[in-house]
Coordinates of N, CA and C in Angstrom, one line a residue:
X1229 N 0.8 -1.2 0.0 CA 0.0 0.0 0.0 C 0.9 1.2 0.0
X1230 N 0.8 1.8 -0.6 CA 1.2 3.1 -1.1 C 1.1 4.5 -0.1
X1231 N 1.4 5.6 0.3 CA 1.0 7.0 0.6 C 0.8 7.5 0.0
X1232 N -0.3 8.4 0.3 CA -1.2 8.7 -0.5 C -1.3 10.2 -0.1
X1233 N 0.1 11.2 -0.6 CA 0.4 12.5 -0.3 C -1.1 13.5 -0.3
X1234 N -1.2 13.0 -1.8 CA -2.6 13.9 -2.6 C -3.6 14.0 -1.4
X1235 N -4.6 13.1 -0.9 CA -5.0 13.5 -0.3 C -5.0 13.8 1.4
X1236 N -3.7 13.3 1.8 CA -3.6 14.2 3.3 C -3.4 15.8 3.1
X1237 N -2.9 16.1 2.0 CA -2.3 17.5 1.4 C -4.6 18.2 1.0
X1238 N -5.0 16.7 0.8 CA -6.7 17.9 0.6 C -7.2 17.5 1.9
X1239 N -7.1 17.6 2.6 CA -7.5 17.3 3.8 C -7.8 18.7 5.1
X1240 N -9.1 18.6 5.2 CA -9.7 20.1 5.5 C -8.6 20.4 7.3
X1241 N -7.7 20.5 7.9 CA -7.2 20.1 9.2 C -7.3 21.4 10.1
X1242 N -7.9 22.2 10.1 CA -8.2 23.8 10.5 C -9.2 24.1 10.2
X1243 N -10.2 24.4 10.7 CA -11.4 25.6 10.6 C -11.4 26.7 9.8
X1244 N -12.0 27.2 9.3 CA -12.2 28.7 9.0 C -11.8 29.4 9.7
X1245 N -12.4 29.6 11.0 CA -11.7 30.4 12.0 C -10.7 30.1 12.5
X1246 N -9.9 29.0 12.6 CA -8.9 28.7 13.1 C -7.9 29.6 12.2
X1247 N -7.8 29.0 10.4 CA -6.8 29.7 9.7 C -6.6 31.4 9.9
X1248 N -8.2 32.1 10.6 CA -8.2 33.1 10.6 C -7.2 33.8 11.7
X1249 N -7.7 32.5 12.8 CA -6.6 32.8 14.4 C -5.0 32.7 13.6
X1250 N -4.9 31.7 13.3 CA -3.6 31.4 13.0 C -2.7 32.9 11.8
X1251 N -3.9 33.8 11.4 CA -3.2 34.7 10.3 C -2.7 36.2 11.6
X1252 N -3.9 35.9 12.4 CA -3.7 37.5 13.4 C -2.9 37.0 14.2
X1253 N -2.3 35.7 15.0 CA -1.4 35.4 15.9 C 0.3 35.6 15.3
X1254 N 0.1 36.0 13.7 CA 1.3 36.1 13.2 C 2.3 37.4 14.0
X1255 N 1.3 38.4 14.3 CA 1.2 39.4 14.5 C 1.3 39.8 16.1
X1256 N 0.6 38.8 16.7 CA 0.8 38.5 18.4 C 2.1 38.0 18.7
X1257 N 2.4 37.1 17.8 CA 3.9 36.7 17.9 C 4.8 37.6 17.6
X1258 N 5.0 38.2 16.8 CA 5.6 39.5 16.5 C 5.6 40.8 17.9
X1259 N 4.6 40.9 18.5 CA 4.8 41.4 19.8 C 4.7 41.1 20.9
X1260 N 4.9 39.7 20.9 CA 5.3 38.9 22.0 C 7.1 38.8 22.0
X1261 N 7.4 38.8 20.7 CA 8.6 38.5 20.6 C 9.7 39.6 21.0
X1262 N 9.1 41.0 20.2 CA 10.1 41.6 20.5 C 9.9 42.7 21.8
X1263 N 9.1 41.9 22.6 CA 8.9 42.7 23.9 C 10.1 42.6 24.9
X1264 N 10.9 43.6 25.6 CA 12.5 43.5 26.1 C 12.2 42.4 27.5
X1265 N 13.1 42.1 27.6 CA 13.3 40.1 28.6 C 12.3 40.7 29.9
X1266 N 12.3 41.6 30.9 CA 11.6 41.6 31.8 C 9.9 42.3 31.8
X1267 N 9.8 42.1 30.7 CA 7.9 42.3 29.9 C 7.5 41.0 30.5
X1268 N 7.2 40.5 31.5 CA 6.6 39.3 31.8 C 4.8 39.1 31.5
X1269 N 4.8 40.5 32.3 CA 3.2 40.8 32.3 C 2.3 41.3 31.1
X1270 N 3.6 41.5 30.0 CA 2.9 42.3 28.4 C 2.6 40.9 27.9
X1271 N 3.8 40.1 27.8 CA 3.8 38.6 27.3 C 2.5 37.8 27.8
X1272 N 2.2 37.7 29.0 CA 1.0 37.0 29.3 C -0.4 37.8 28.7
X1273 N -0.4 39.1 28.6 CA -1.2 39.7 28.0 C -1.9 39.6 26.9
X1274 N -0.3 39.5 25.8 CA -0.9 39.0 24.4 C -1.4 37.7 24.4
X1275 N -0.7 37.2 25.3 CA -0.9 35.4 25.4 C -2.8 35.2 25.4
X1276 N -2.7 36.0 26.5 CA -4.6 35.9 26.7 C -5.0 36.6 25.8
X1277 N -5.2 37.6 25.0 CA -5.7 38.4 24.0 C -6.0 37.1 22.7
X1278 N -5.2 36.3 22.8 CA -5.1 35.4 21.6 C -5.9 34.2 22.3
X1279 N -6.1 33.9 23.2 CA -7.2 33.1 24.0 C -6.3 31.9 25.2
X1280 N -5.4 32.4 25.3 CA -4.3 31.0 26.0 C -5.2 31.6 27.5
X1281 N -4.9 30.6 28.7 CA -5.2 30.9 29.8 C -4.3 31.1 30.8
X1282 N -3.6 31.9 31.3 CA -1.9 32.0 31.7 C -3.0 32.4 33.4
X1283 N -2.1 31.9 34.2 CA -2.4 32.0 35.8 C -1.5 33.5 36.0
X1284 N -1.3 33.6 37.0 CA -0.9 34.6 37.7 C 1.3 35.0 38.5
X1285 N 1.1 35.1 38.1 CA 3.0 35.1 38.3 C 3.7 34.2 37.3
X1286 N 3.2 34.2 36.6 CA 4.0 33.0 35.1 C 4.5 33.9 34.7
X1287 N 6.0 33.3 34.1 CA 6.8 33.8 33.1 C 7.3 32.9 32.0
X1288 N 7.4 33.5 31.1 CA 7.5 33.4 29.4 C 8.8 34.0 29.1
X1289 N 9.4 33.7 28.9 CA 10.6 34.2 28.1 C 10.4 34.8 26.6
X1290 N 10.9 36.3 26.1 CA 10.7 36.4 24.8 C 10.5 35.4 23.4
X1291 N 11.5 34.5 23.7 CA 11.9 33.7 22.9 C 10.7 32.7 22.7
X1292 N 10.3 32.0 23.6 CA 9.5 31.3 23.5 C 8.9 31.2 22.6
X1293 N 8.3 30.2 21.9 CA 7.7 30.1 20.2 C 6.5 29.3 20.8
X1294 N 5.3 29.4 20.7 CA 4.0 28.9 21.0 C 3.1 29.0 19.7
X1295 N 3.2 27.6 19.3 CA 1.9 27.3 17.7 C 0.6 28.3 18.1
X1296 N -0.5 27.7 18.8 CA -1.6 28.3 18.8 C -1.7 28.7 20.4
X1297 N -1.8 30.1 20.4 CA -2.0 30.3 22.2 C -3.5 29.7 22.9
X1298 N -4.4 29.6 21.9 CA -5.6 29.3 22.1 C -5.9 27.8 22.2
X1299 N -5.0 27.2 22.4 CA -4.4 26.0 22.4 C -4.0 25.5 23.8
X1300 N -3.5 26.8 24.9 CA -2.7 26.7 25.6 C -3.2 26.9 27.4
X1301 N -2.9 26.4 28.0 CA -3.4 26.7 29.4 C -2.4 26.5 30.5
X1302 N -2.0 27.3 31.1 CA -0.5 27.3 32.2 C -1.2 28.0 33.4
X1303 N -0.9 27.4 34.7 CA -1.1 28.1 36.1 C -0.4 28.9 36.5
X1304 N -0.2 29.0 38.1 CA 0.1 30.2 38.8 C 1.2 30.2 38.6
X1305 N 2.7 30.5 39.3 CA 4.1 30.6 39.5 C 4.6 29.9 38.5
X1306 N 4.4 29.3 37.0 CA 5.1 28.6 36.2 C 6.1 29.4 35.3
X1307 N 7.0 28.9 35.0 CA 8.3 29.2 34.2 C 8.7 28.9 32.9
X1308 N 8.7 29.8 31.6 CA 9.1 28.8 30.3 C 9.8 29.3 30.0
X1309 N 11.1 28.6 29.6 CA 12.8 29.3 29.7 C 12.9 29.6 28.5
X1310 N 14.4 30.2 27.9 CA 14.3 30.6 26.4 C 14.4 29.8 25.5
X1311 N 13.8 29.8 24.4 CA 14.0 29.4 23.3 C 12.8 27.9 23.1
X1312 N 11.7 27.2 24.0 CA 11.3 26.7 24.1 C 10.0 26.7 23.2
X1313 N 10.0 25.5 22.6 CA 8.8 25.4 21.2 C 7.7 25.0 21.9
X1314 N 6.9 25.3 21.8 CA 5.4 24.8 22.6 C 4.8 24.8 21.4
X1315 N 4.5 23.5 20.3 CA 4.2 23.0 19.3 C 2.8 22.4 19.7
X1316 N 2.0 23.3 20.1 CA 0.6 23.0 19.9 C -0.4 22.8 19.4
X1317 N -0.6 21.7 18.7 CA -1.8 21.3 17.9 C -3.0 21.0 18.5
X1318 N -2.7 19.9 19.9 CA -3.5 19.7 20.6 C -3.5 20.4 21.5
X1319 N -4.3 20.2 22.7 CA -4.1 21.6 24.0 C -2.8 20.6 25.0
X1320 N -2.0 22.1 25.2 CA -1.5 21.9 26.0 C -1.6 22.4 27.1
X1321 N -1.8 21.9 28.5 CA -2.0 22.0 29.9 C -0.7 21.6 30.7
X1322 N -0.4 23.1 31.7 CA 0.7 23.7 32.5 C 0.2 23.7 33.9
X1323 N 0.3 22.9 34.6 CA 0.1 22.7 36.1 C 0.4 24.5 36.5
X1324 N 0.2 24.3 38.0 CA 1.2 25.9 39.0 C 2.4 25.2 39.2
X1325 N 3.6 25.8 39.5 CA 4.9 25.9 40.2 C 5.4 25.1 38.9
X1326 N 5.3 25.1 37.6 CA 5.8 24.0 36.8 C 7.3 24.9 36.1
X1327 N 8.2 24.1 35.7 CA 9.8 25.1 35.7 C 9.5 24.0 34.1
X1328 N 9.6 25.0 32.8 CA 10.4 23.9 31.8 C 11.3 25.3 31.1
X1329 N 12.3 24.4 30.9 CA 14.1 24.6 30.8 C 14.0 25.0 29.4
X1330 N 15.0 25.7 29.1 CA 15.3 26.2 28.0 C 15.7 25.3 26.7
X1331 N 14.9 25.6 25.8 CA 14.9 24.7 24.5 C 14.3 23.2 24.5
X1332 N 13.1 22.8 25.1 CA 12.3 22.1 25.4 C 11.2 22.2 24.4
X1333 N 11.2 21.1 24.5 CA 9.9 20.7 22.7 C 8.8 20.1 23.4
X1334 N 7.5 20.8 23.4 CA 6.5 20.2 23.6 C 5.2 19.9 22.2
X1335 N 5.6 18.8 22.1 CA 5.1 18.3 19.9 C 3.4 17.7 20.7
X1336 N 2.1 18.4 20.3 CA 1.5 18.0 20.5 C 0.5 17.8 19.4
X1337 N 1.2 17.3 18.1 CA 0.9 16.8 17.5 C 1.3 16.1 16.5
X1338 N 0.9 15.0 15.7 CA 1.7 14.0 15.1 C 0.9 13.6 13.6
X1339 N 1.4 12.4 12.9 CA 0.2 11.9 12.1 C 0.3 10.5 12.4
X1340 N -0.9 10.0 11.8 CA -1.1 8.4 11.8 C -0.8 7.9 10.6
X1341 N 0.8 7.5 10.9 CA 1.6 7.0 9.9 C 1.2 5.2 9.5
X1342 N 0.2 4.8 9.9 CA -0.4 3.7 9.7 C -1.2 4.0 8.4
X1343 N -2.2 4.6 8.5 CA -3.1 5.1 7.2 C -2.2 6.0 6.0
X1344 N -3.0 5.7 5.2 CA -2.0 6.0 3.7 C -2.1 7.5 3.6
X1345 N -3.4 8.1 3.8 CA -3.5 9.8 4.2 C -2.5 10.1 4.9
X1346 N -2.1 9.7 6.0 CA -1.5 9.8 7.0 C -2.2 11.4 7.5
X1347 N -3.5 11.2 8.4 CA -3.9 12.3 8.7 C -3.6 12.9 9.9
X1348 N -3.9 13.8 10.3 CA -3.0 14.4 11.4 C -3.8 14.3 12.4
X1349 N -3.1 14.6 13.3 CA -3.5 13.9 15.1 C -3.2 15.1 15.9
X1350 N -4.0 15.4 16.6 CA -3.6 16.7 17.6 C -4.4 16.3 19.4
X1351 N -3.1 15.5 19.4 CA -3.6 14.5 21.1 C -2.5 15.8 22.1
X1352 N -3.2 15.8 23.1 CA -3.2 17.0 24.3 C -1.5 16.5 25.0
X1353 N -1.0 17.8 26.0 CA 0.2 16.9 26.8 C -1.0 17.9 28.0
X1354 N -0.1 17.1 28.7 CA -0.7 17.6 29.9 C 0.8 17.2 31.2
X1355 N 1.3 18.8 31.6 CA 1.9 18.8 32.8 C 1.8 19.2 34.3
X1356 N 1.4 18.1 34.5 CA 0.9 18.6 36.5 C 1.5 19.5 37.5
X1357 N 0.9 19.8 38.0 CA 1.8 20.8 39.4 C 3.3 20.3 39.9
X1358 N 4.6 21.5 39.9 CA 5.5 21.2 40.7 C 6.3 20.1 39.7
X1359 N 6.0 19.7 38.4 CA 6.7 19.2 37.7 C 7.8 20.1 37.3
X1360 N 9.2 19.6 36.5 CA 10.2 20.0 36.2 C 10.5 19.2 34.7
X1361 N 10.8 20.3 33.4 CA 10.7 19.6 31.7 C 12.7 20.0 32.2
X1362 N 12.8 20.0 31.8 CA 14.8 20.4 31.7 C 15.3 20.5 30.5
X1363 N 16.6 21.2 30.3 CA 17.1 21.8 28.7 C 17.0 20.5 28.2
X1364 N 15.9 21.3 26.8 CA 16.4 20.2 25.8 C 15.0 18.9 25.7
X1365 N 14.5 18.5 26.5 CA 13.5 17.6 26.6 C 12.3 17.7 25.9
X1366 N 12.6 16.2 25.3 CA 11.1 16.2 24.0 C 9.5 15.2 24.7
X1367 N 8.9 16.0 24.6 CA 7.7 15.4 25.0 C 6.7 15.5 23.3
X1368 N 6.6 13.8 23.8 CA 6.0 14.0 22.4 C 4.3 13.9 22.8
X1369 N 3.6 14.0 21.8 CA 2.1 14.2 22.1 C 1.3 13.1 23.1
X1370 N 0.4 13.0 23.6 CA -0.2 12.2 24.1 C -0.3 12.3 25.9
X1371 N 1.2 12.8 26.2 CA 1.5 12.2 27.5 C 0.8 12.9 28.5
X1372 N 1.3 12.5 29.4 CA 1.2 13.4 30.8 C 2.4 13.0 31.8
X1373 N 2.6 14.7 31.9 CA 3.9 14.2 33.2 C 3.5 14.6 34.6
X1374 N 3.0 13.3 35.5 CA 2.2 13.6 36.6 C 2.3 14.5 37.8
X1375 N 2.3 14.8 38.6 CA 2.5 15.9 39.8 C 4.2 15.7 40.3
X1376 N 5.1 17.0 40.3 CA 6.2 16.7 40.8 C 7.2 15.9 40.0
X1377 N 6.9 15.4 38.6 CA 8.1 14.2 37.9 C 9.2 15.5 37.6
X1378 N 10.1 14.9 37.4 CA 11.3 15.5 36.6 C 11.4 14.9 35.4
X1379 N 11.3 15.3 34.4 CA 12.1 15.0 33.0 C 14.0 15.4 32.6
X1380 N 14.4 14.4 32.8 CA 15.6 14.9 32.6 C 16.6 15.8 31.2
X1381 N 17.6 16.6 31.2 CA 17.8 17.4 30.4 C 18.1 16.3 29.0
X1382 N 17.4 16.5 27.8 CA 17.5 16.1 26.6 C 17.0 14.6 26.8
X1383 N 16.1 14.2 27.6 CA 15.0 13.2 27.3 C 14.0 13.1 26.5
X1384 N 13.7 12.0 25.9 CA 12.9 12.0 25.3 C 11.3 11.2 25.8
X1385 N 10.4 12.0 25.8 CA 9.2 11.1 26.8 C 8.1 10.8 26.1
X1386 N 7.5 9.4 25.6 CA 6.6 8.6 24.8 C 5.6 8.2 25.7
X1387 N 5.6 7.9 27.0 CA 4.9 7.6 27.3 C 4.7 8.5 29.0
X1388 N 3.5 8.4 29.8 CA 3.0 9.0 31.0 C 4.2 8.9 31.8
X1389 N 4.8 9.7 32.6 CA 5.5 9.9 34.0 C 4.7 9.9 35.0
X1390 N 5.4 8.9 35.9 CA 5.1 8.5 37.1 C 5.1 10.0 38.2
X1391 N 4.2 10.2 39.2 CA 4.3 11.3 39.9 C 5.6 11.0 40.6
X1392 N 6.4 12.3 41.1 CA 7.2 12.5 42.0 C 8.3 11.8 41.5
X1393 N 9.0 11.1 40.4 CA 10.0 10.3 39.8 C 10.6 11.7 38.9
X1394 N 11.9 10.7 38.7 CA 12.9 11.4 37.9 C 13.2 10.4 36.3
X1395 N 13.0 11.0 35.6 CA 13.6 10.1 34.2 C 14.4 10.8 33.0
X1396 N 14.9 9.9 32.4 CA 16.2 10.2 31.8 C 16.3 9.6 30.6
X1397 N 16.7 9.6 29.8 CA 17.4 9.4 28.3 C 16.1 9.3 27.1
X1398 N 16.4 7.9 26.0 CA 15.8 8.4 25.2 C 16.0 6.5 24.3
X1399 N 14.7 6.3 24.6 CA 13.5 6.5 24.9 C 13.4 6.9 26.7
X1400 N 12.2 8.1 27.3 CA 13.2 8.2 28.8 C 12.6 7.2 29.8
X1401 N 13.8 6.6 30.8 CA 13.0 5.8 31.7 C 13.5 6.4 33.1
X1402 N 12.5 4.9 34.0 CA 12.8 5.7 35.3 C 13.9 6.0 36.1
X1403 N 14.5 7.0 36.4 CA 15.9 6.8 37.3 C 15.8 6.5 38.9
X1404 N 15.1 7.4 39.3 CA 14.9 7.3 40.6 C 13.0 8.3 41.2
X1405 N 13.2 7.8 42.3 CA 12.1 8.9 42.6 C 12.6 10.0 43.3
X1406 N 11.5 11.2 43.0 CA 12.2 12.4 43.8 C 11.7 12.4 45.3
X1407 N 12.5 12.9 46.1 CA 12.1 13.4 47.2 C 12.7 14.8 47.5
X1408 N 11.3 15.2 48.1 CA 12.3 16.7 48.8 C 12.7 16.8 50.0
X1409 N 14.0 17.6 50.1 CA 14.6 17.8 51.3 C 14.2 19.2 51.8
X1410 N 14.3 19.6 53.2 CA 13.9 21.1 53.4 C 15.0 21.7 53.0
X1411 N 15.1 23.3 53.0 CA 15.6 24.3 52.7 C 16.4 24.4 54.1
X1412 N 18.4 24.7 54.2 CA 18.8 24.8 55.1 C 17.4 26.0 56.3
X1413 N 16.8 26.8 55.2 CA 16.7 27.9 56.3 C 15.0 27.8 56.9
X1414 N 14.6 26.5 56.4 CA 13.2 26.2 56.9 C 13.3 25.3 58.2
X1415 N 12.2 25.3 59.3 CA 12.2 25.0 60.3 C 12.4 23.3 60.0
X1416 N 12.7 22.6 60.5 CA 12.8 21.0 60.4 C 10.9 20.6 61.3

């Protein structure tokens, strides 16, 4: 059986209105981008103007590259470092206290390379509270990285993370679990 370019290439994969979001966000990205590094609060701004749902003390790094913001949902105190692709087809979902590291790929979309169309797939990530993504780490569509996991720097992650665990390489598996220790300057 053959692929069958012709028609994944006619294949209707956006809305009307979507192509329409997708022509004015050229333009949100454009002043999201060149807004100077401590614009935290302009960045979330445009972010919501375009329909994303951003919590309250989040920061965005200029650089940051986000597909569809309308796409996108992040909590309170979360962190997205520079240069970080949030490749959203499907929705992506940002726990509170979540840290992902600079140059981090979140691909939330794919095709189904089984069928000869090979049509496109836009399955959700979803990252829970107090998680940690690290430089470099590929999450590919589907997953979820449960409350507290660590993805380690330049992993690659195919399937769900375990809460509170650390994982590493590529395909990534489990290293260890995390635990937290107190802060010298917190009461014991």
């Amino acid at each position: 059986m053959a692929l069958d370019i012709a028609a994944n290439r006619r294949a209707k994969k956006y809305s009307q209105r979507e192509m329409a979001a997708r022509v004015l966000w050229q333009f949100g990205r454009f002043l999201f981008r060149l807004s100077p590094r401590p614009f935290f609060a302009w960045r979330n701004w445009v972010l919501r103007c375009f329909g994303a749902r951003v919590g309250g003390n989040t920061r965005f790094e200029n650089s940051v590259r986000i597909q569809y913001p309308w796409m996108l949902e992040i909590g309170d105190h979360s962190a997205v470092g520079e240069r970080v692709l949030i490749y959203n087809l499907g929705k992506v979902t940002i726990g509170n206290r979540v840290t992902i590291s600079q140059q981090a790929h979140l691909c939330a979309g794919t095709h189904d390379y089984k069928r000869p169309q090979m049509p496109l797939e836009r399955l959700p990530i979803a990252i829970e509270d107090e998680a940690w993504i690290c430089a470099d780490a590929f999450l590919a569509p589907g997953v979820v990285i449960h409350e507290g996991a660590v993805v380690g720097a330049r992993a690659a992650v195919f399937h769900d993370v375990e809460a509170w665990s650390v994982v590493g390489g590529n395909p990534a598996q489990r290293i260890k679990k995390r635990e937290m220790v107190p802060s010298p300057d917190e009461p014991a």
